[in-house]
PDB file of C-alpha atoms in Angstrom:
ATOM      1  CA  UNK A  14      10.893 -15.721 -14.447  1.00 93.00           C
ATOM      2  CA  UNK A  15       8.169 -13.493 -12.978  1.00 94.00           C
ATOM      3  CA  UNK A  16      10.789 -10.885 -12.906  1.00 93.00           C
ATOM      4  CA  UNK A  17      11.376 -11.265 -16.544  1.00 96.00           C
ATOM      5  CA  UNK A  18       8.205 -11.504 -17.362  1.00 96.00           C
ATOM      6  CA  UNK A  19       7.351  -7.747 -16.165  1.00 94.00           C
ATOM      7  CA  UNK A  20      10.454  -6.361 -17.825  1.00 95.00           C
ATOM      8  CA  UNK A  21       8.933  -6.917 -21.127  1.00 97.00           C
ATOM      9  CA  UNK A  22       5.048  -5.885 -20.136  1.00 95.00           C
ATOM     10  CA  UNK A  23       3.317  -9.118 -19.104  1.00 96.00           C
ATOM     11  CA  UNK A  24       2.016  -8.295 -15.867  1.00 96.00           C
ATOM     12  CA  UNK A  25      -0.341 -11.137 -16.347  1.00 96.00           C
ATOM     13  CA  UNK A  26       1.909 -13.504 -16.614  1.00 97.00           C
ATOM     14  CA  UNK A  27       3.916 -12.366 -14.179  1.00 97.00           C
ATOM     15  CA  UNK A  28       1.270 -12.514 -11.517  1.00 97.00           C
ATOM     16  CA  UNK A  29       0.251 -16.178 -12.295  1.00 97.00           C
ATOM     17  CA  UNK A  30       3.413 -17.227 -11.894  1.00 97.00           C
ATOM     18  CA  UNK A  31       4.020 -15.820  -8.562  1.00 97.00           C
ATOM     19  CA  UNK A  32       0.529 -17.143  -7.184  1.00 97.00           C
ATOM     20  CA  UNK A  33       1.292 -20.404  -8.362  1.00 97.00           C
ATOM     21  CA  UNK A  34       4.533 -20.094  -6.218  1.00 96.00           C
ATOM     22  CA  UNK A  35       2.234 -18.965  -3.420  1.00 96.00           C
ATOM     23  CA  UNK A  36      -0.019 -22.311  -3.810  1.00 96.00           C
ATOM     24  CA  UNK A  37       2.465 -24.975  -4.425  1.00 95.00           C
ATOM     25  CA  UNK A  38       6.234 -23.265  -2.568  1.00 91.00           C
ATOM     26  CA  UNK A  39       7.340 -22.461   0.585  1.00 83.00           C
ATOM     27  CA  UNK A  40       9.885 -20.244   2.405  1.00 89.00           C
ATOM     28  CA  UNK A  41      11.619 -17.451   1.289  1.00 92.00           C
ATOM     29  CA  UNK A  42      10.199 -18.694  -2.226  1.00 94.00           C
ATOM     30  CA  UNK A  43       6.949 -17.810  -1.039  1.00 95.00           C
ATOM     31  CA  UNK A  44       8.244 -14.982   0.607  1.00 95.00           C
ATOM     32  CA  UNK A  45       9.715 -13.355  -2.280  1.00 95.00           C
ATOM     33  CA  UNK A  46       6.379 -14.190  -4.326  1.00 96.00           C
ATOM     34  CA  UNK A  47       4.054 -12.548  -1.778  1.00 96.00           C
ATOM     35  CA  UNK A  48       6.551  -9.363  -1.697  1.00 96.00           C
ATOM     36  CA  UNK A  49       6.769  -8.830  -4.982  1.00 96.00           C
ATOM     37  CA  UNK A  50       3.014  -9.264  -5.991  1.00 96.00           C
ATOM     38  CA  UNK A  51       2.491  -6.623  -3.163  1.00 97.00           C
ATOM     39  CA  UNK A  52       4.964  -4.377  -4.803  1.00 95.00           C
ATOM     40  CA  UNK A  53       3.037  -4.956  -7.573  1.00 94.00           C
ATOM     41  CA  UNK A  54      -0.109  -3.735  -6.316  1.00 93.00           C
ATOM     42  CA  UNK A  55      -3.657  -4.831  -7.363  1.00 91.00           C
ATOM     43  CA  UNK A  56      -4.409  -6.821 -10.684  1.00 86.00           C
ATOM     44  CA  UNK A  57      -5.848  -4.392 -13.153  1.00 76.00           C
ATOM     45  CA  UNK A  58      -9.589  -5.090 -14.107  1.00 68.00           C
TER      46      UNK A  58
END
């Protein structure tokens, strides 16, 4: 879904959703979250 989300320009979104996978998953789930919101880079001000 985050994946989806930045395909069609909502970085927000996209970041929320993967920290809320960081708070409440685990595993490669988490994994994947953390990897992609550091492929991401920082959250624009």
């Amino acid at each position: 879904m985050a994946r989806t989300c930045l395909e069609i320009g909502r970085e927000a979104a996209a970041r929320e959703l993967l920290e809320v996978v960081l708070r409440e998953d685990s595993g490669r789930h988490q994994a994947a979250a953390a990897d992609m919101l550091a492929r991401m880079g920082p959250a624009a001000a």
